[in-house]
Each structure stands twice: as structure tokens, then as C-alpha cells.
PDB file of C-alpha atoms in Angstrom:
ATOM      1  CA  UNK A   1       0.000   0.000   0.000  1.00 90.00           C
ATOM      2  CA  UNK A   2       1.061   3.569  -0.714  1.00 94.00           C
ATOM      3  CA  UNK A   3       0.548   5.649   2.416  1.00 95.00           C
ATOM      4  CA  UNK A   4      -2.013   8.437   2.482  1.00 95.00           C
ATOM      5  CA  UNK A   5       0.755  10.800   3.568  1.00 96.00           C
ATOM      6  CA  UNK A   6       2.664  10.016   0.370  1.00 96.00           C
ATOM      7  CA  UNK A   7      -0.425  10.697  -1.731  1.00 96.00           C
ATOM      8  CA  UNK A   8      -1.082  13.985   0.085  1.00 97.00           C
ATOM      9  CA  UNK A   9       2.518  15.054  -0.570  1.00 96.00           C
ATOM     10  CA  UNK A  10       2.123  14.120  -4.250  1.00 96.00           C
ATOM     11  CA  UNK A  11      -0.930  16.386  -4.406  1.00 97.00           C
ATOM     12  CA  UNK A  12       1.002  19.185  -2.711  1.00 96.00           C
ATOM     13  CA  UNK A  13       3.814  18.748  -5.264  1.00 96.00           C
ATOM     14  CA  UNK A  14       1.279  19.230  -8.067  1.00 97.00           C
ATOM     15  CA  UNK A  15      -0.148  22.335  -6.409  1.00 97.00           C
ATOM     16  CA  UNK A  16       3.300  23.866  -5.898  1.00 96.00           C
ATOM     17  CA  UNK A  17       4.393  23.056  -9.476  1.00 97.00           C
ATOM     18  CA  UNK A  18       1.361  24.891 -10.851  1.00 97.00           C
ATOM     19  CA  UNK A  19       0.678  27.659  -8.354  1.00 97.00           C
ATOM     20  CA  UNK A  20       4.218  29.091  -8.036  1.00 97.00           C
ATOM     21  CA  UNK A  21       4.651  29.756 -11.802  1.00 98.00           C
ATOM     22  CA  UNK A  22       1.084  31.083 -12.093  1.00 98.00           C
ATOM     23  CA  UNK A  23       1.458  33.493  -9.163  1.00 98.00           C
ATOM     24  CA  UNK A  24       4.838  34.642 -10.481  1.00 98.00           C
ATOM     25  CA  UNK A  25       3.329  35.233 -13.914  1.00 98.00           C
ATOM     26  CA  UNK A  26       0.418  37.221 -12.472  1.00 98.00           C
ATOM     27  CA  UNK A  27       2.782  39.344 -10.370  1.00 97.00           C
ATOM     28  CA  UNK A  28       5.082  40.242 -13.268  1.00 97.00           C
ATOM     29  CA  UNK A  29       2.196  40.760 -15.662  1.00 97.00           C
ATOM     30  CA  UNK A  30       1.064  43.484 -13.280  1.00 96.00           C
ATOM     31  CA  UNK A  31       4.595  44.874 -13.637  1.00 94.00           C
ATOM     32  CA  UNK A  32       4.021  45.068 -17.423  1.00 95.00           C
ATOM     33  CA  UNK A  33       5.945  41.908 -18.359  1.00 96.00           C
ATOM     34  CA  UNK A  34       4.836  40.993 -21.924  1.00 97.00           C
ATOM     35  CA  UNK A  35       3.160  37.773 -23.044  1.00 98.00           C
ATOM     36  CA  UNK A  36       5.308  37.042 -26.086  1.00 98.00           C
ATOM     37  CA  UNK A  37       8.520  36.081 -24.220  1.00 98.00           C
ATOM     38  CA  UNK A  38       6.441  33.805 -21.975  1.00 98.00           C
ATOM     39  CA  UNK A  39       5.023  31.975 -24.985  1.00 98.00           C
ATOM     40  CA  UNK A  40       8.402  31.795 -26.740  1.00 98.00           C
ATOM     41  CA  UNK A  41       9.915  30.379 -23.541  1.00 98.00           C
ATOM     42  CA  UNK A  42       7.298  27.629 -23.530  1.00 98.00           C
ATOM     43  CA  UNK A  43       7.865  26.874 -27.213  1.00 98.00           C
ATOM     44  CA  UNK A  44      11.660  26.782 -26.957  1.00 98.00           C
ATOM     45  CA  UNK A  45      11.626  24.487 -23.920  1.00 98.00           C
ATOM     46  CA  UNK A  46       9.327  21.999 -25.625  1.00 98.00           C
ATOM     47  CA  UNK A  47      11.253  22.046 -28.904  1.00 98.00           C
ATOM     48  CA  UNK A  48      14.818  21.993 -27.607  1.00 98.00           C
ATOM     49  CA  UNK A  49      14.457  20.071 -24.344  1.00 98.00           C
ATOM     50  CA  UNK A  50      11.559  17.709 -24.953  1.00 97.00           C
ATOM     51  CA  UNK A  51      12.042  17.030 -28.677  1.00 98.00           C
ATOM     52  CA  UNK A  52      15.577  17.677 -29.938  1.00 98.00           C
ATOM     53  CA  UNK A  53      17.393  16.697 -26.749  1.00 98.00           C
ATOM     54  CA  UNK A  54      15.248  13.570 -26.406  1.00 98.00           C
ATOM     55  CA  UNK A  55      16.168  12.549 -29.972  1.00 98.00           C
ATOM     56  CA  UNK A  56      19.846  12.776 -29.037  1.00 98.00           C
ATOM     57  CA  UNK A  57      19.198  10.715 -25.893  1.00 98.00           C
ATOM     58  CA  UNK A  58      17.549   7.957 -27.903  1.00 98.00           C
ATOM     59  CA  UNK A  59      20.596   7.753 -30.163  1.00 98.00           C
ATOM     60  CA  UNK A  60      23.270   8.013 -27.459  1.00 98.00           C
ATOM     61  CA  UNK A  61      21.592   5.848 -24.822  1.00 97.00           C
ATOM     62  CA  UNK A  62      19.878   3.250 -27.024  1.00 96.00           C
ATOM     63  CA  UNK A  63      20.581   3.233 -30.755  1.00 97.00           C
ATOM     64  CA  UNK A  64      24.372   3.539 -30.580  1.00 97.00           C
ATOM     65  CA  UNK A  65      25.534   0.500 -28.623  1.00 96.00           C
ATOM     66  CA  UNK A  66      29.044   1.894 -28.107  1.00 97.00           C
ATOM     67  CA  UNK A  67      27.899   5.113 -26.450  1.00 97.00           C
ATOM     68  CA  UNK A  68      25.202   3.227 -24.558  1.00 97.00           C
ATOM     69  CA  UNK A  69      27.912   1.045 -23.042  1.00 97.00           C
ATOM     70  CA  UNK A  70      29.998   4.097 -22.113  1.00 97.00           C
ATOM     71  CA  UNK A  71      27.009   5.678 -20.390  1.00 97.00           C
ATOM     72  CA  UNK A  72      27.011   2.851 -17.841  1.00 96.00           C
ATOM     73  CA  UNK A  73      29.803   4.795 -16.155  1.00 97.00           C
ATOM     74  CA  UNK A  74      28.105   7.115 -13.659  1.00 96.00           C
ATOM     75  CA  UNK A  75      30.554   9.986 -14.224  1.00 97.00           C
ATOM     76  CA  UNK A  76      30.309   9.844 -18.017  1.00 97.00           C
ATOM     77  CA  UNK A  77      26.540   9.571 -17.835  1.00 98.00           C
ATOM     78  CA  UNK A  78      26.295  12.568 -15.504  1.00 97.00           C
ATOM     79  CA  UNK A  79      28.689  14.583 -17.706  1.00 98.00           C
ATOM     80  CA  UNK A  80      26.711  13.755 -20.821  1.00 98.00           C
ATOM     81  CA  UNK A  81      23.374  14.518 -19.187  1.00 97.00           C
ATOM     82  CA  UNK A  82      24.554  17.829 -17.793  1.00 98.00           C
ATOM     83  CA  UNK A  83      26.151  19.030 -21.019  1.00 98.00           C
ATOM     84  CA  UNK A  84      23.213  17.902 -23.153  1.00 98.00           C
ATOM     85  CA  UNK A  85      20.733  19.790 -20.978  1.00 98.00           C
ATOM     86  CA  UNK A  86      22.952  22.864 -20.763  1.00 98.00           C
ATOM     87  CA  UNK A  87      23.712  23.064 -24.468  1.00 98.00           C
ATOM     88  CA  UNK A  88      20.204  22.392 -25.768  1.00 98.00           C
ATOM     89  CA  UNK A  89      18.328  24.602 -23.321  1.00 98.00           C
ATOM     90  CA  UNK A  90      20.752  27.528 -23.307  1.00 98.00           C
ATOM     91  CA  UNK A  91      21.290  27.548 -27.069  1.00 98.00           C
ATOM     92  CA  UNK A  92      17.528  27.335 -27.415  1.00 98.00           C
ATOM     93  CA  UNK A  93      17.186  30.345 -25.141  1.00 98.00           C
ATOM     94  CA  UNK A  94      19.806  32.225 -27.156  1.00 98.00           C
ATOM     95  CA  UNK A  95      18.062  31.454 -30.439  1.00 98.00           C
ATOM     96  CA  UNK A  96      14.729  32.486 -28.981  1.00 98.00           C
ATOM     97  CA  UNK A  97      16.011  35.869 -27.835  1.00 98.00           C
ATOM     98  CA  UNK A  98      18.185  36.507 -30.900  1.00 97.00           C
ATOM     99  CA  UNK A  99      15.727  35.595 -33.657  1.00 98.00           C
ATOM    100  CA  UNK A 100      12.233  35.600 -32.176  1.00 98.00           C
ATOM    101  CA  UNK A 101      12.418  38.351 -29.548  1.00 98.00           C
ATOM    102  CA  UNK A 102      14.409  41.073 -31.287  1.00 96.00           C
ATOM    103  CA  UNK A 103      12.285  43.820 -29.761  1.00 96.00           C
ATOM    104  CA  UNK A 104      12.361  42.318 -26.270  1.00 97.00           C
ATOM    105  CA  UNK A 105      15.649  43.211 -24.623  1.00 95.00           C
ATOM    106  CA  UNK A 106      14.607  44.531 -21.205  1.00 96.00           C
ATOM    107  CA  UNK A 107      14.970  42.928 -17.788  1.00 97.00           C
ATOM    108  CA  UNK A 108      11.248  42.223 -17.587  1.00 97.00           C
ATOM    109  CA  UNK A 109      11.484  40.350 -20.921  1.00 98.00           C
ATOM    110  CA  UNK A 110      14.101  38.009 -19.481  1.00 98.00           C
ATOM    111  CA  UNK A 111      11.863  37.432 -16.463  1.00 98.00           C
ATOM    112  CA  UNK A 112       8.884  36.731 -18.715  1.00 98.00           C
ATOM    113  CA  UNK A 113      10.855  34.271 -20.844  1.00 98.00           C
ATOM    114  CA  UNK A 114      12.092  32.477 -17.721  1.00 98.00           C
ATOM    115  CA  UNK A 115       8.544  32.184 -16.406  1.00 98.00           C
ATOM    116  CA  UNK A 116       7.475  30.511 -19.647  1.00 98.00           C
ATOM    117  CA  UNK A 117      10.513  28.234 -19.841  1.00 98.00           C
ATOM    118  CA  UNK A 118      10.564  27.315 -16.157  1.00 98.00           C
ATOM    119  CA  UNK A 119       6.794  27.211 -15.821  1.00 98.00           C
ATOM    120  CA  UNK A 120       6.218  24.660 -18.568  1.00 98.00           C
ATOM    121  CA  UNK A 121       9.096  22.600 -17.158  1.00 97.00           C
ATOM    122  CA  UNK A 122       7.440  22.618 -13.722  1.00 97.00           C
ATOM    123  CA  UNK A 123       4.166  21.556 -15.305  1.00 97.00           C
ATOM    124  CA  UNK A 124       5.540  18.780 -17.519  1.00 95.00           C
ATOM    125  CA  UNK A 125       8.194  17.398 -15.177  1.00 94.00           C
ATOM    126  CA  UNK A 126       6.802  18.264 -11.751  1.00 94.00           C
ATOM    127  CA  UNK A 127       3.008  18.294 -11.915  1.00 96.00           C
ATOM    128  CA  UNK A 128       2.606  15.643 -14.610  1.00 95.00           C
ATOM    129  CA  UNK A 129       5.010  13.211 -12.911  1.00 93.00           C
ATOM    130  CA  UNK A 130       3.253  13.685  -9.564  1.00 95.00           C
ATOM    131  CA  UNK A 131      -0.121  13.134 -11.256  1.00 96.00           C
ATOM    132  CA  UNK A 132       1.133   9.864 -12.745  1.00 94.00           C
ATOM    133  CA  UNK A 133       2.348   8.806  -9.301  1.00 94.00           C
ATOM    134  CA  UNK A 134      -1.100   9.499  -7.833  1.00 96.00           C
ATOM    135  CA  UNK A 135      -2.785   7.392 -10.522  1.00 94.00           C
ATOM    136  CA  UNK A 136      -0.381   4.518  -9.908  1.00 92.00           C
ATOM    137  CA  UNK A 137      -0.746   4.831  -6.125  1.00 94.00           C
ATOM    138  CA  UNK A 138      -4.525   4.626  -6.382  1.00 93.00           C
ATOM    139  CA  UNK A 139      -4.225   1.559  -8.617  1.00 91.00           C
ATOM    140  CA  UNK A 140      -1.922  -0.090  -6.093  1.00 91.00           C
ATOM    141  CA  UNK A 141      -4.198   0.687  -3.147  1.00 92.00           C
ATOM    142  CA  UNK A 142      -7.342  -0.454  -4.985  1.00 90.00           C
ATOM    143  CA  UNK A 143      -5.806  -3.725  -6.171  1.00 84.00           C
ATOM    144  CA  UNK A 144      -5.986  -2.773  -9.838  1.00 82.00           C
ATOM    145  CA  UNK A 145      -2.230  -2.574 -10.296  1.00 78.00           C
ATOM    146  CA  UNK A 146      -1.813  -6.366 -10.513  1.00 74.00           C
ATOM    147  CA  UNK A 147      -4.334  -6.480 -13.353  1.00 75.00           C
ATOM    148  CA  UNK A 148      -2.374  -3.792 -15.179  1.00 72.00           C
ATOM    149  CA  UNK A 149       0.899  -5.673 -14.633  1.00 67.00           C
ATOM    150  CA  UNK A 150      -0.630  -8.825 -16.073  1.00 67.00           C
ATOM    151  CA  UNK A 151      -2.148  -7.113 -19.111  1.00 65.00           C
ATOM    152  CA  UNK A 152      -0.859  -8.031 -22.548  1.00 48.00           C
ATOM    153  CA  UNK A 153       1.839  -5.717 -23.875  1.00 61.00           C
ATOM    154  CA  UNK A 154       2.943  -4.561 -20.428  1.00 64.00           C
ATOM    155  CA  UNK A 155       6.377  -5.303 -19.009  1.00 69.00           C
ATOM    156  CA  UNK A 156       5.635  -6.645 -15.512  1.00 72.00           C
ATOM    157  CA  UNK A 157       9.204  -6.082 -14.323  1.00 76.00           C
ATOM    158  CA  UNK A 158       9.035  -2.373 -15.122  1.00 77.00           C
ATOM    159  CA  UNK A 159       5.624  -1.988 -13.517  1.00 79.00           C
ATOM    160  CA  UNK A 160       6.614  -3.895 -10.383  1.00 82.00           C
ATOM    161  CA  UNK A 161       9.691  -1.669 -10.112  1.00 85.00           C
ATOM    162  CA  UNK A 162       7.375   1.361 -10.165  1.00 86.00           C
ATOM    163  CA  UNK A 163       5.218  -0.241  -7.478  1.00 87.00           C
ATOM    164  CA  UNK A 164       8.187  -0.953  -5.229  1.00 91.00           C
ATOM    165  CA  UNK A 165       9.394   2.611  -5.607  1.00 91.00           C
ATOM    166  CA  UNK A 166       6.033   4.142  -4.726  1.00 94.00           C
ATOM    167  CA  UNK A 167       5.454   1.824  -1.764  1.00 93.00           C
ATOM    168  CA  UNK A 168       8.946   1.986  -0.273  1.00 92.00           C
ATOM    169  CA  UNK A 169       9.899   5.625  -0.903  1.00 92.00           C
ATOM    170  CA  UNK A 170       9.682   7.820   2.184  1.00 93.00           C
ATOM    171  CA  UNK A 171       6.679  10.129   2.067  1.00 94.00           C
ATOM    172  CA  UNK A 172       8.709  13.322   2.391  1.00 93.00           C
ATOM    173  CA  UNK A 173      10.532  12.515  -0.851  1.00 94.00           C
ATOM    174  CA  UNK A 174       7.381  13.270  -2.831  1.00 94.00           C
ATOM    175  CA  UNK A 175       7.124  16.661  -1.150  1.00 93.00           C
ATOM    176  CA  UNK A 176      10.769  17.363  -1.971  1.00 93.00           C
ATOM    177  CA  UNK A 177       9.780  17.003  -5.627  1.00 91.00           C
ATOM    178  CA  UNK A 178       7.716  20.153  -5.245  1.00 93.00           C
ATOM    179  CA  UNK A 179      10.644  21.981  -3.656  1.00 93.00           C
ATOM    180  CA  UNK A 180      12.879  20.901  -6.552  1.00 95.00           C
ATOM    181  CA  UNK A 181      10.439  22.428  -9.022  1.00 95.00           C
ATOM    182  CA  UNK A 182      10.495  25.764  -7.166  1.00 96.00           C
ATOM    183  CA  UNK A 183      14.307  25.829  -7.134  1.00 97.00           C
ATOM    184  CA  UNK A 184      14.475  24.832 -10.819  1.00 97.00           C
ATOM    185  CA  UNK A 185      11.869  27.469 -11.720  1.00 98.00           C
ATOM    186  CA  UNK A 186      13.868  30.256 -10.060  1.00 98.00           C
ATOM    187  CA  UNK A 187      17.062  28.990 -11.709  1.00 98.00           C
ATOM    188  CA  UNK A 188      15.428  29.023 -15.147  1.00 98.00           C
ATOM    189  CA  UNK A 189      14.541  32.680 -14.711  1.00 98.00           C
ATOM    190  CA  UNK A 190      18.116  33.506 -13.667  1.00 98.00           C
ATOM    191  CA  UNK A 191      19.589  31.621 -16.637  1.00 98.00           C
ATOM    192  CA  UNK A 192      17.171  33.368 -18.984  1.00 98.00           C
ATOM    193  CA  UNK A 193      18.429  36.746 -17.773  1.00 98.00           C
ATOM    194  CA  UNK A 194      22.067  35.712 -18.252  1.00 98.00           C
ATOM    195  CA  UNK A 195      21.383  34.565 -21.825  1.00 98.00           C
ATOM    196  CA  UNK A 196      19.361  37.689 -22.611  1.00 98.00           C
ATOM    197  CA  UNK A 197      22.281  39.762 -21.389  1.00 97.00           C
ATOM    198  CA  UNK A 198      24.559  37.765 -23.707  1.00 97.00           C
ATOM    199  CA  UNK A 199      22.309  38.732 -26.629  1.00 97.00           C
ATOM    200  CA  UNK A 200      21.741  42.348 -25.619  1.00 96.00           C
ATOM    201  CA  UNK A 201      25.377  43.108 -24.838  1.00 95.00           C
ATOM    202  CA  UNK A 202      26.682  41.030 -27.758  1.00 95.00           C
ATOM    203  CA  UNK A 203      28.877  39.067 -25.371  1.00 96.00           C
ATOM    204  CA  UNK A 204      28.471  35.334 -26.193  1.00 96.00           C
ATOM    205  CA  UNK A 205      30.732  34.515 -23.253  1.00 97.00           C
ATOM    206  CA  UNK A 206      27.675  34.875 -21.030  1.00 98.00           C
ATOM    207  CA  UNK A 207      25.982  32.149 -23.038  1.00 98.00           C
ATOM    208  CA  UNK A 208      28.917  29.917 -22.142  1.00 98.00           C
ATOM    209  CA  UNK A 209      28.478  30.864 -18.480  1.00 98.00           C
ATOM    210  CA  UNK A 210      24.827  29.823 -18.645  1.00 98.00           C
ATOM    211  CA  UNK A 211      25.695  26.511 -20.302  1.00 98.00           C
ATOM    212  CA  UNK A 212      28.361  25.695 -17.716  1.00 98.00           C
ATOM    213  CA  UNK A 213      26.150  26.640 -14.762  1.00 98.00           C
ATOM    214  CA  UNK A 214      23.294  24.527 -16.113  1.00 98.00           C
ATOM    215  CA  UNK A 215      25.580  21.599 -16.918  1.00 98.00           C
ATOM    216  CA  UNK A 216      27.295  21.662 -13.519  1.00 97.00           C
ATOM    217  CA  UNK A 217      24.016  21.635 -11.615  1.00 97.00           C
ATOM    218  CA  UNK A 218      22.597  18.766 -13.665  1.00 97.00           C
ATOM    219  CA  UNK A 219      25.898  16.881 -13.369  1.00 97.00           C
ATOM    220  CA  UNK A 220      25.683  16.864  -9.584  1.00 96.00           C
ATOM    221  CA  UNK A 221      21.973  15.969  -9.631  1.00 94.00           C
ATOM    222  CA  UNK A 222      22.474  13.006 -11.974  1.00 96.00           C
ATOM    223  CA  UNK A 223      25.668  11.813 -10.301  1.00 96.00           C
ATOM    224  CA  UNK A 224      24.079  11.896  -6.853  1.00 95.00           C
ATOM    225  CA  UNK A 225      21.471   9.405  -8.038  1.00 92.00           C
ATOM    226  CA  UNK A 226      23.969   7.197  -9.834  1.00 91.00           C
ATOM    227  CA  UNK A 227      26.264   6.983  -6.800  1.00 93.00           C
ATOM    228  CA  UNK A 228      23.351   6.903  -4.342  1.00 90.00           C
ATOM    229  CA  UNK A 229      24.483   9.897  -2.334  1.00 93.00           C
ATOM    230  CA  UNK A 230      22.377  11.177   0.527  1.00 91.00           C
ATOM    231  CA  UNK A 231      19.354  12.965  -0.878  1.00 91.00           C
ATOM    232  CA  UNK A 232      20.223  16.010   1.232  1.00 92.00           C
ATOM    233  CA  UNK A 233      23.359  16.696  -0.810  1.00 93.00           C
ATOM    234  CA  UNK A 234      21.554  17.606  -4.064  1.00 93.00           C
ATOM    235  CA  UNK A 235      18.629  19.114  -2.135  1.00 93.00           C
ATOM    236  CA  UNK A 236      21.009  21.329  -0.165  1.00 95.00           C
ATOM    237  CA  UNK A 237      22.693  22.327  -3.420  1.00 94.00           C
ATOM    238  CA  UNK A 238      19.324  23.244  -4.915  1.00 94.00           C
ATOM    239  CA  UNK A 239      18.476  25.398  -1.916  1.00 95.00           C
ATOM    240  CA  UNK A 240      21.730  27.337  -2.240  1.00 96.00           C
ATOM    241  CA  UNK A 241      21.201  27.681  -6.006  1.00 96.00           C
ATOM    242  CA  UNK A 242      17.665  28.984  -5.496  1.00 96.00           C
ATOM    243  CA  UNK A 243      18.905  31.646  -3.043  1.00 97.00           C
ATOM    244  CA  UNK A 244      21.735  32.697  -5.369  1.00 97.00           C
ATOM    245  CA  UNK A 245      19.343  32.776  -8.321  1.00 98.00           C
ATOM    246  CA  UNK A 246      16.979  35.124  -6.489  1.00 97.00           C
ATOM    247  CA  UNK A 247      19.924  37.374  -5.651  1.00 97.00           C
ATOM    248  CA  UNK A 248      21.072  37.355  -9.282  1.00 97.00           C
ATOM    249  CA  UNK A 249      17.576  38.119 -10.569  1.00 97.00           C
ATOM    250  CA  UNK A 250      17.323  41.170  -8.304  1.00 95.00           C
ATOM    251  CA  UNK A 251      20.856  42.388  -9.009  1.00 95.00           C
ATOM    252  CA  UNK A 252      20.566  41.889 -12.769  1.00 96.00           C
ATOM    253  CA  UNK A 253      17.993  44.650 -13.092  1.00 94.00           C
ATOM    254  CA  UNK A 254      20.930  47.077 -13.207  1.00 92.00           C
ATOM    255  CA  UNK A 255      22.515  45.235 -16.136  1.00 93.00           C
ATOM    256  CA  UNK A 256      19.677  46.463 -18.328  1.00 91.00           C
ATOM    257  CA  UNK A 257      19.736  50.084 -17.215  1.00 80.00           C
ATOM    258  CA  UNK A 258      19.497  52.179 -20.395  1.00 60.00           C
ATOM    259  CA  UNK A 259      22.179  54.504 -19.068  1.00 47.00           C
ATOM    260  CA  UNK A 260      24.677  51.662 -19.228  1.00 48.00           C
ATOM    261  CA  UNK A 261      27.135  51.468 -22.106  1.00 46.00           C
ATOM    262  CA  UNK A 262      26.811  47.818 -23.045  1.00 43.00           C
ATOM    263  CA  UNK A 263      29.853  47.887 -25.251  1.00 45.00           C
ATOM    264  CA  UNK A 264      32.180  48.982 -22.446  1.00 43.00           C
ATOM    265  CA  UNK A 265      30.534  47.747 -19.269  1.00 50.00           C
ATOM    266  CA  UNK A 266      29.372  44.357 -18.111  1.00 52.00           C
ATOM    267  CA  UNK A 267      28.797  42.651 -14.796  1.00 57.00           C
ATOM    268  CA  UNK A 268      31.784  40.694 -13.585  1.00 51.00           C
ATOM    269  CA  UNK A 269      30.954  36.999 -13.487  1.00 44.00           C
ATOM    270  CA  UNK A 270      32.233  36.863  -9.931  1.00 41.00           C
ATOM    271  CA  UNK A 271      29.457  39.260  -8.945  1.00 44.00           C
ATOM    272  CA  UNK A 272      26.823  36.819 -10.128  1.00 41.00           C
ATOM    273  CA  UNK A 273      27.287  34.798  -6.978  1.00 37.00           C
ATOM    274  CA  UNK A 274      28.735  37.349  -4.562  1.00 33.00           C
TER     275      UNK A 274
END
């Protein structure tokens, strides 16, 4: 049986994954943040992260037997996963700002793009995954899961693995999923601002910064699972990242001050985290 506490925490994870982006969007819309960057952020995330990146994953992790074998090494797998996410998402952001948002170069436009990018990620990865868990948990508790596992065309080993995970995972872990979505959402806004600055100031080096930051964070997250580190290591990292991201978002407003000479001035990268 999946505990009622676990199911309640799954529901809370869904609520957090939806409500935080919606409230943030409403707040910044009142601050005159435009709709177009939000919509472009959604489009770019789906295209680059959920389509193009997934195509690469299928090839590297399944189709190509040589790379699939290499990816059994936890460090290589984490490196690949981090770089793939960083390159696809940040280049996607850059393309979105450079080609599709030529008239949107203000701080509020970076915020709006990040809300779209991070918001759809929270919905697809956070809320949708938690919803699937709730459906499976209800099937397990009602006795319908065994029928599903025995149905034709279903892999019983995979389904039983899902059951074991839902039954044996500590309840608080499902609530942590909601926290992860908040931290990731804030990070996506911060990365969007960095990439927008790269476009506005014509300094592609800031695109590289965004890629490396994204890749490093995902590297630690993936490696922690592969090496079975304590869950509090990546969660603690996410908390620190969320705090730093909020600081960067607030500080970055001055990067887009119209009085600034973008050809001669730029924020020092050290100041992004100090």
C-alpha cells in the first residue's frame, strides 16, 4: 500500500508546481511583463528540451551501442546529461532571444521568458510526474495494479519496479519534488536573464556561463542518483542555487539600465554569486 501521507505530498507537489509559476506570472504581468517572451519560452523548452534533446538521448543511450555502453559509467553519464541539458536549453534560449524576440531586450522580458521556460518545465516534469504517481498509487491501493501488470503488452518487471518505488519511498521525498520544481523554476529565470544579457550586450561569453552553470548543476543531480548519495546533498545544493538565483535576478535589473554602455561595461561573473 502507498501511504495516504505520500499521496497527500504528491498532491502538494502538483499544487506547488502549478501555483508558483502562475502566481509569479500574475505578479510580473502586473509589472508590465509581456506575453510574447512567456510563450516563446514555452515553445523553446518543448522544442529543444523535450524534442531535440530527447532525440539525441535515444541515439546516445539506445541506438548507438558503443555510447550506450559508455554511459554505464556514472561519471560519463552525468557529464553527458549535464552538457546535453545545458547546451540544448541555453542555445535554445539564445536562439529564442536573438531571432524571435528582437524587440524584447529589457529585464522584464528576461523574467517573462524564464517564467514561460521554467513554468512549462514545472508543469511537464513536476506536476505531470506527480499526477502519474497518484494514478499509480490509487491503482496499487485499490488492487488494480496487478491487473495492469498482467495485461498483454505490459512489461511486468518495469511496472513492479514502479510499485516498489512508490510503496517503499519515504513520504517526504514526494514533497521534496515540489521543492525541486520551485528551485528549478527560479534557476530558469536567472539563466534566462544571463542569456538575454549575452544577446543584448553582444557578449556570447555569457551564453557559455549559462551553459556551464546549467551543466554543472545537472551533473551533480544526476551523479548523486547514480552513486546513491544522501538525498540532502543535491537538495542542499538546490536550496543554495535557489537563493543565489533570487539574488542574481534582483541584481541583474541594473545590467539592463538604459544609461549603461553595453559595449564597455558588463557585470563581472564573480558578482553573479557574490
